[in-house]
PDB file of C-alpha atoms in Angstrom:
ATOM      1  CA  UNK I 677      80.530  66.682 126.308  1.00 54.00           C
ATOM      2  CA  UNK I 678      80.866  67.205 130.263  1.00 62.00           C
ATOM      3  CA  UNK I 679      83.819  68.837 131.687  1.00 60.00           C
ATOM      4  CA  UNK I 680      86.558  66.973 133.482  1.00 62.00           C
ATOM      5  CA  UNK I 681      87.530  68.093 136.755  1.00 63.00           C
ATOM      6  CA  UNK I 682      91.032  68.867 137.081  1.00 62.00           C
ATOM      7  CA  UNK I 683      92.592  68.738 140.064  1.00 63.00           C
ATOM      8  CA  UNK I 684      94.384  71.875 141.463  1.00 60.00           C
ATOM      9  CA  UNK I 685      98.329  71.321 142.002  1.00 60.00           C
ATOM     10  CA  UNK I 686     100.293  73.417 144.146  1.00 58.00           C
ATOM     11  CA  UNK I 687     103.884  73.832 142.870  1.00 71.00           C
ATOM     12  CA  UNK I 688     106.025  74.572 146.157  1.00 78.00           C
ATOM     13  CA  UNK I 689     109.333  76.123 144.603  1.00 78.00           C
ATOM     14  CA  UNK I 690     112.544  75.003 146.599  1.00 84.00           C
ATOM     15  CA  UNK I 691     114.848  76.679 147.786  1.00 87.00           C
ATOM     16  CA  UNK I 692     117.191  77.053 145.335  1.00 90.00           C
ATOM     17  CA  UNK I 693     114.323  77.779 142.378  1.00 86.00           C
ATOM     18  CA  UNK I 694     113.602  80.816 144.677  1.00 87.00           C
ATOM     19  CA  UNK I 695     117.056  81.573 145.186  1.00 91.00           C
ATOM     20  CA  UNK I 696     117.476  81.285 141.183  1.00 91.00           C
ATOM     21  CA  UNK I 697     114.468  83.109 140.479  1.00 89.00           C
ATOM     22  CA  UNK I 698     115.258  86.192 142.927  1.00 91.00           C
ATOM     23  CA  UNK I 699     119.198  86.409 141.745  1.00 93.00           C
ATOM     24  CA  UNK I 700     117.544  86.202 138.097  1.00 92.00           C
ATOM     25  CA  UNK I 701     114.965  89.043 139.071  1.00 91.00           C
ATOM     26  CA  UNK I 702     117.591  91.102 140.430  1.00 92.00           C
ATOM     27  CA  UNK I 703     119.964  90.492 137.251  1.00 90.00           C
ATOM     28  CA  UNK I 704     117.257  92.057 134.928  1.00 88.00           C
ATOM     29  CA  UNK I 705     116.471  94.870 137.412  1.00 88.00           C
ATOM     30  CA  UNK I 706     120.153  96.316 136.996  1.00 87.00           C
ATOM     31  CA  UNK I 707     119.838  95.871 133.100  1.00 86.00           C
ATOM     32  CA  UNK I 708     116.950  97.750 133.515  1.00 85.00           C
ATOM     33  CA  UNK I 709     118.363 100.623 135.410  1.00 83.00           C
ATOM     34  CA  UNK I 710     121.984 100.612 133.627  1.00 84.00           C
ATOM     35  CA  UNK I 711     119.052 100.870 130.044  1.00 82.00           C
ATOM     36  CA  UNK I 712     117.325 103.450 131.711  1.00 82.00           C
ATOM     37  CA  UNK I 713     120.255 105.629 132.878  1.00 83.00           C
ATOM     38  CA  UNK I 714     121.724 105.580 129.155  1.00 82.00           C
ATOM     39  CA  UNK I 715     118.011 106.751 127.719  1.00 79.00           C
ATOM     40  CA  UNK I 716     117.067 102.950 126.324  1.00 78.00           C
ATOM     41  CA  UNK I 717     113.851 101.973 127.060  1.00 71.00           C
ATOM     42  CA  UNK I 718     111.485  99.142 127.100  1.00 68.00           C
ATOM     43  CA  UNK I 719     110.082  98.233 123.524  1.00 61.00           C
ATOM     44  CA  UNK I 720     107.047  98.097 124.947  1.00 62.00           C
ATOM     45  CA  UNK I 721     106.662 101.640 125.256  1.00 59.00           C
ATOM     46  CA  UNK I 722     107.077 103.114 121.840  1.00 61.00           C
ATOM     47  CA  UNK I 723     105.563 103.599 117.805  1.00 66.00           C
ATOM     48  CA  UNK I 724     106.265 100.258 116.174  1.00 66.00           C
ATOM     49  CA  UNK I 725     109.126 100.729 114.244  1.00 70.00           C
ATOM     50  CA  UNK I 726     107.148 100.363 110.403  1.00 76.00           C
ATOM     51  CA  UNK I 727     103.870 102.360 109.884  1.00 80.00           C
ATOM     52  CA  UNK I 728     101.907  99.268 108.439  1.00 85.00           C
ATOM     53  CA  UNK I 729      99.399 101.273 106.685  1.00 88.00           C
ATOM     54  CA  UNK I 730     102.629 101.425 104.130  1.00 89.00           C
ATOM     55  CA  UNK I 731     103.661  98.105 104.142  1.00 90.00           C
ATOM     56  CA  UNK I 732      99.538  97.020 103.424  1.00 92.00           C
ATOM     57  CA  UNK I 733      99.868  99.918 100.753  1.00 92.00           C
ATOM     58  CA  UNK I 734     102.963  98.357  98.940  1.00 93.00           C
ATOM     59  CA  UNK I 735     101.616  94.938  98.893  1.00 93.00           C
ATOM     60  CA  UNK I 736      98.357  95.897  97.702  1.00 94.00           C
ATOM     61  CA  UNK I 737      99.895  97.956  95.078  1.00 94.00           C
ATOM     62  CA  UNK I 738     102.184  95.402  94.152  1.00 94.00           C
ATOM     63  CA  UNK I 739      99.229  92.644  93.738  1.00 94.00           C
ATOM     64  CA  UNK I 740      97.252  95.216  91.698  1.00 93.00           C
ATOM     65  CA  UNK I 741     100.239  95.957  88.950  1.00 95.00           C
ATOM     66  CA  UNK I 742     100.583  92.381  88.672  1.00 94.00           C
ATOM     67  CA  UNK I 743      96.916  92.283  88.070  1.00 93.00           C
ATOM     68  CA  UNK I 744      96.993  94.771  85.581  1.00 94.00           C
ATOM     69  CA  UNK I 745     100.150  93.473  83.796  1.00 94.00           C
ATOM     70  CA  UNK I 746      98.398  89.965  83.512  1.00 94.00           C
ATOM     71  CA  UNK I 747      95.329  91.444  82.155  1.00 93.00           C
ATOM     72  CA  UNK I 748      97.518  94.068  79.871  1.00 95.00           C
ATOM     73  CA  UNK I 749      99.071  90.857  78.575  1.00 94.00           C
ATOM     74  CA  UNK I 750      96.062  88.811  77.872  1.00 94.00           C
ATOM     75  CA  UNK I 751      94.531  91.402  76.086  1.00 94.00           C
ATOM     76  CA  UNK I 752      97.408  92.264  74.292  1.00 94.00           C
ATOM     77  CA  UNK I 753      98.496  88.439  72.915  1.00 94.00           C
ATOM     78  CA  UNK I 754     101.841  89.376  75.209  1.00 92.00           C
ATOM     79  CA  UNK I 755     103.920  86.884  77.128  1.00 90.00           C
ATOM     80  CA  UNK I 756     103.766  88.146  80.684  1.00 87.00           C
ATOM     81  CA  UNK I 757     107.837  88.551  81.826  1.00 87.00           C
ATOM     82  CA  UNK I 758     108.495  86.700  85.081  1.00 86.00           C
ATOM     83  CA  UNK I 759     110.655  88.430  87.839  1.00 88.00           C
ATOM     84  CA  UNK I 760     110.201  91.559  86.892  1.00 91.00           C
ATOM     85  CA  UNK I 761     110.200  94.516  89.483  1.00 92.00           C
ATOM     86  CA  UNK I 762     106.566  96.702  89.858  1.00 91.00           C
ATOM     87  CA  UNK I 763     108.543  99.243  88.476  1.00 93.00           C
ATOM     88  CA  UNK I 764     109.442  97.774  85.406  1.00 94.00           C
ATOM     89  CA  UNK I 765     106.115  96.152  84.745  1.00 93.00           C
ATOM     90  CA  UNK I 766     104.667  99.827  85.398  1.00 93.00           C
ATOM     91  CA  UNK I 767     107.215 101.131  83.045  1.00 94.00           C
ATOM     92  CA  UNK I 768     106.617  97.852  80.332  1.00 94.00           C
ATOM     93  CA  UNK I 769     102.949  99.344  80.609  1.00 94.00           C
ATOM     94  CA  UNK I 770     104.079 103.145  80.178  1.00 94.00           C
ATOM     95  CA  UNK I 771     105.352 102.117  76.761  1.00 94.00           C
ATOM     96  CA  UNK I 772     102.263 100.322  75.537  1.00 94.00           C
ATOM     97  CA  UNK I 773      99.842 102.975  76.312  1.00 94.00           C
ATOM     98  CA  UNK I 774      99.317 103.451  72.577  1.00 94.00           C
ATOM     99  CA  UNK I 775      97.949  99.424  71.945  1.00 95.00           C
ATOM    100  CA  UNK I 776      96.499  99.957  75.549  1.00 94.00           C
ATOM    101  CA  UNK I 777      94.071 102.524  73.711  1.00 93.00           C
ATOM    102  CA  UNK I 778      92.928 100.708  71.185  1.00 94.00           C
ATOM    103  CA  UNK I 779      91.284  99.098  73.119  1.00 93.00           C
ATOM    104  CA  UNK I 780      88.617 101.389  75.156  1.00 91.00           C
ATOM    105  CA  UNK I 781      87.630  99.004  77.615  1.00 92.00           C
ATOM    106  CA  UNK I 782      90.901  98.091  78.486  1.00 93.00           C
ATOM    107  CA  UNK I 783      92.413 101.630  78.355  1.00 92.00           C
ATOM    108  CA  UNK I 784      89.530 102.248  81.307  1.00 90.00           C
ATOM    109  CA  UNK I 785      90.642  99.667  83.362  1.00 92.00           C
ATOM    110  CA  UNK I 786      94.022 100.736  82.856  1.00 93.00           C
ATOM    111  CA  UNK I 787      93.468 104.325  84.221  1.00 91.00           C
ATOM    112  CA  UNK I 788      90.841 103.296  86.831  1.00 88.00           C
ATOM    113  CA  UNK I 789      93.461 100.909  88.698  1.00 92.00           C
ATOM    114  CA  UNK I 790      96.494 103.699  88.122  1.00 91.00           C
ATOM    115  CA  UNK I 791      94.290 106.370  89.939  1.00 86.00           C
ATOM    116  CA  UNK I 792      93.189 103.921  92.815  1.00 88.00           C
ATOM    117  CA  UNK I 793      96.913 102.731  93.332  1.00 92.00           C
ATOM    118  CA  UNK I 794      97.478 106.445  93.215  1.00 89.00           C
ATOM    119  CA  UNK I 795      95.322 107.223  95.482  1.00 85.00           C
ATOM    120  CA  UNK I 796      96.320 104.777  98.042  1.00 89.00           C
ATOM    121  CA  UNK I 797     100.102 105.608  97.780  1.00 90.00           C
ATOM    122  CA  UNK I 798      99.172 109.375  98.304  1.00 88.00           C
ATOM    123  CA  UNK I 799      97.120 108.928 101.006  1.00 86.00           C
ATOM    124  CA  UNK I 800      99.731 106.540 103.108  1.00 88.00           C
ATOM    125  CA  UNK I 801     102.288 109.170 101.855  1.00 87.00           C
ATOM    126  CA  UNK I 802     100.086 112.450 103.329  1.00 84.00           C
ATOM    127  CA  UNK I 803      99.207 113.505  99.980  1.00 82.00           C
ATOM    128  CA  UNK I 804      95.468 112.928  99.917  1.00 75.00           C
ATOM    129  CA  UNK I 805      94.030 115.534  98.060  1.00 80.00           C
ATOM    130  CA  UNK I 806      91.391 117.629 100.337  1.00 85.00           C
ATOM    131  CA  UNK I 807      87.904 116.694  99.940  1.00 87.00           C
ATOM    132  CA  UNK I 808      85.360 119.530 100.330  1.00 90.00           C
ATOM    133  CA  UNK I 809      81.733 118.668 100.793  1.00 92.00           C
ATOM    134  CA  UNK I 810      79.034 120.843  99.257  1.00 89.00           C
ATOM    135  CA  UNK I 811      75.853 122.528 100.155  1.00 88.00           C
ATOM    136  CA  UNK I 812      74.366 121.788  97.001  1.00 87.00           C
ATOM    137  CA  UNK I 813      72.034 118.879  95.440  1.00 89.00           C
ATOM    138  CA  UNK I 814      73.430 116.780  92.514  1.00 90.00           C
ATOM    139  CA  UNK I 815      71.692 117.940  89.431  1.00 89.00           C
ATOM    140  CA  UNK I 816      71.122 114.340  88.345  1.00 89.00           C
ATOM    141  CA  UNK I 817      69.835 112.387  91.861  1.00 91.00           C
ATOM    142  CA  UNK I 818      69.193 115.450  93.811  1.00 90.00           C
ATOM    143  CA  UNK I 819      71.217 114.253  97.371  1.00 90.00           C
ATOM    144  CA  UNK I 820      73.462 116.372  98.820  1.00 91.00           C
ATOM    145  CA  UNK I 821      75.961 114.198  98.003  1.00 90.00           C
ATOM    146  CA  UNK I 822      78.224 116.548  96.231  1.00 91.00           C
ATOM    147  CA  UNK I 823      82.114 116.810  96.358  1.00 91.00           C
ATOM    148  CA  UNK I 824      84.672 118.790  95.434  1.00 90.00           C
ATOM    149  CA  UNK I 825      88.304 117.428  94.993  1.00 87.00           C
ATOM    150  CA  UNK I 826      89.800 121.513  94.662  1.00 87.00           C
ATOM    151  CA  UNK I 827      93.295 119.989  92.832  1.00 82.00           C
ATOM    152  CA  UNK I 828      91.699 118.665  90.083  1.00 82.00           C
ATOM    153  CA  UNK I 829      88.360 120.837  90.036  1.00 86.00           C
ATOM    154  CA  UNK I 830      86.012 118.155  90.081  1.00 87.00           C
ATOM    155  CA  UNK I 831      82.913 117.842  91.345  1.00 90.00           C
ATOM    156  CA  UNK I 832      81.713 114.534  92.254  1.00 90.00           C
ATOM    157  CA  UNK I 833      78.204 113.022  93.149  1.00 91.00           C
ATOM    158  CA  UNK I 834      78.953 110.166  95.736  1.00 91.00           C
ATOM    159  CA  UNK I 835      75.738 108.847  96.079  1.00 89.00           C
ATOM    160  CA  UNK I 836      76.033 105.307  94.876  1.00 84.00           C
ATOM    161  CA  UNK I 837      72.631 104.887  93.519  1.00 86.00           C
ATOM    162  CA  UNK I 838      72.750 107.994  91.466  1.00 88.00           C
ATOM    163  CA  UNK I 839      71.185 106.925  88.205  1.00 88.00           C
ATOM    164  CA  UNK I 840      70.633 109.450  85.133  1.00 86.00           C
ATOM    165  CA  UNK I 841      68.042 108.532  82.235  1.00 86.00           C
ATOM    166  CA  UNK I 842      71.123 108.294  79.461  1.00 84.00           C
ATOM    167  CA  UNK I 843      71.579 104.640  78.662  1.00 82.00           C
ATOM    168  CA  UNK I 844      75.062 105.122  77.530  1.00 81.00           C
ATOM    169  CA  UNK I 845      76.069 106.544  80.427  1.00 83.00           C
ATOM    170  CA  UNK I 846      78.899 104.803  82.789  1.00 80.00           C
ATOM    171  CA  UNK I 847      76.178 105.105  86.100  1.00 82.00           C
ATOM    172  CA  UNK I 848      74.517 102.242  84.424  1.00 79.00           C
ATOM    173  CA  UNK I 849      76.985  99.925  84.359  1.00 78.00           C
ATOM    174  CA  UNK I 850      77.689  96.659  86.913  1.00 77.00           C
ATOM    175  CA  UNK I 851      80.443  98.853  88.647  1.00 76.00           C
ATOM    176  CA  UNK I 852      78.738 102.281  88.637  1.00 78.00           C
ATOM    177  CA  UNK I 853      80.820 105.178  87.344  1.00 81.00           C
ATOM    178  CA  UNK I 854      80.221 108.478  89.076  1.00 85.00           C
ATOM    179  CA  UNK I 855      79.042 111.329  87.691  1.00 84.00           C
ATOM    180  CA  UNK I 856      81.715 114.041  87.671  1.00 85.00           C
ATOM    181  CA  UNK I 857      81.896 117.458  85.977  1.00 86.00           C
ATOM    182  CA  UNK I 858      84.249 119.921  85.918  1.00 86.00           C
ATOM    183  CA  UNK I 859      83.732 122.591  89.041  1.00 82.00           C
ATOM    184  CA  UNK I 860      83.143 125.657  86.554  1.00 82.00           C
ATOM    185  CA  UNK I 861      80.660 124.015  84.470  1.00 79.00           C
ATOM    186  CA  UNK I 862      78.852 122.847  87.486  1.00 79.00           C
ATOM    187  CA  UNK I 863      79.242 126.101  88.927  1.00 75.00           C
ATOM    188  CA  UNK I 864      77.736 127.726  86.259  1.00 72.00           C
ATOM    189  CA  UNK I 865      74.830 125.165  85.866  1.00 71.00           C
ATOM    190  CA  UNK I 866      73.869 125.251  89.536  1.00 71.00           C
ATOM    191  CA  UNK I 867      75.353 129.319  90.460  1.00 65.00           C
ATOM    192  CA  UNK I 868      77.965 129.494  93.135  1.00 57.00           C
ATOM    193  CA  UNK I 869      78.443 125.632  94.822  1.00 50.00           C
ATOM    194  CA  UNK I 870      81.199 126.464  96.701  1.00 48.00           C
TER     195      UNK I 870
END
């Protein structure tokens, strides 16, 4: 495709566009000054009014209990209610915890999309639990790819390929489950990890 050559146009302004133009200029120069002398400011020049880590937060929170209560109610043989706030589907899921356990596989899914909205809403609130990283090797893979979460004391290995030689265990499975043990028990099996 070859370019077309455009021909440069001068736009001469007349008189009265300038004269327009400058009264205009001069207009928004004393709104600017009468702003400035009662403290407002351009908008230009502050925070955005929303944080939008929250509003991402809320709507992927939202999406994922909808998730959830669609899979809840699959599993379940339940009609999924339409309109329904994430706060009532959350609390519609509260009260079937009990069938929710019969059924393992669904009980894990359950629990491992509560924590991870959990998780997300903490950390956008300044919650975040601290995260301490260990000197020591994971037991199972060896890395130093240990962590401690102190609230919960848990020790984590966050090395995603850690694999141990139980075939039952949760590392083997499509998504990987990390190996986690309580930080005494670790402590003890390994002496002081801290």
């Amino acid at each position: 495709m070859q370019a077309v050559a455009r021909r440069w146009t001068q736009r001469d302004l007349t008189a009265e566009q300038r004269s327009r133009m400058d009264k205009t200029a001069r207009a928004e120069r004393a709104v600017k000054d009468e702003n400035l002398a009662r403290g407002i400011t351009t908008l230009g020049g502050g925070r955005a009014p929303l944080r939008l880590e929250v509003l991402d937060a809320e709507t992927v929170i939202t999406y994922g209990v909808v998730e959830l209560k669609a899979a809840v109610c699959e599993r379940l043989g339940l009609t999924p209610r339409t309109g329904v706030t994430p706060v009532e589907a959350i609390t519609r899921m509260i009260g079937l915890l009990d069938r929710i356990a019969a059924h393992e596989d669904l009980a894990e899914h359950v629990l491992s999309e509560a924590r991870a909205m959990n998780s997300r809403a903490g950390h956008v609130l300044g919650d975040a639990e601290p995260v301490v990283r260990l000197d020591a090797r994971c037991p199972i893979c060896s890395a130093k790819s240990l962590r401690a979460f102190p609230d919960r004391e848990l020790v984590v290995c966050v090395n995603g390929s850690c694999r141990c030689e139980d075939e039952g265990c949760g590392c083997r499975l499509e998504r990987p489950v990390r190996h986690r043990w309580e930080y005494h028990a670790l402590a003890v099996e390994l002496g002081d990890v801290a």
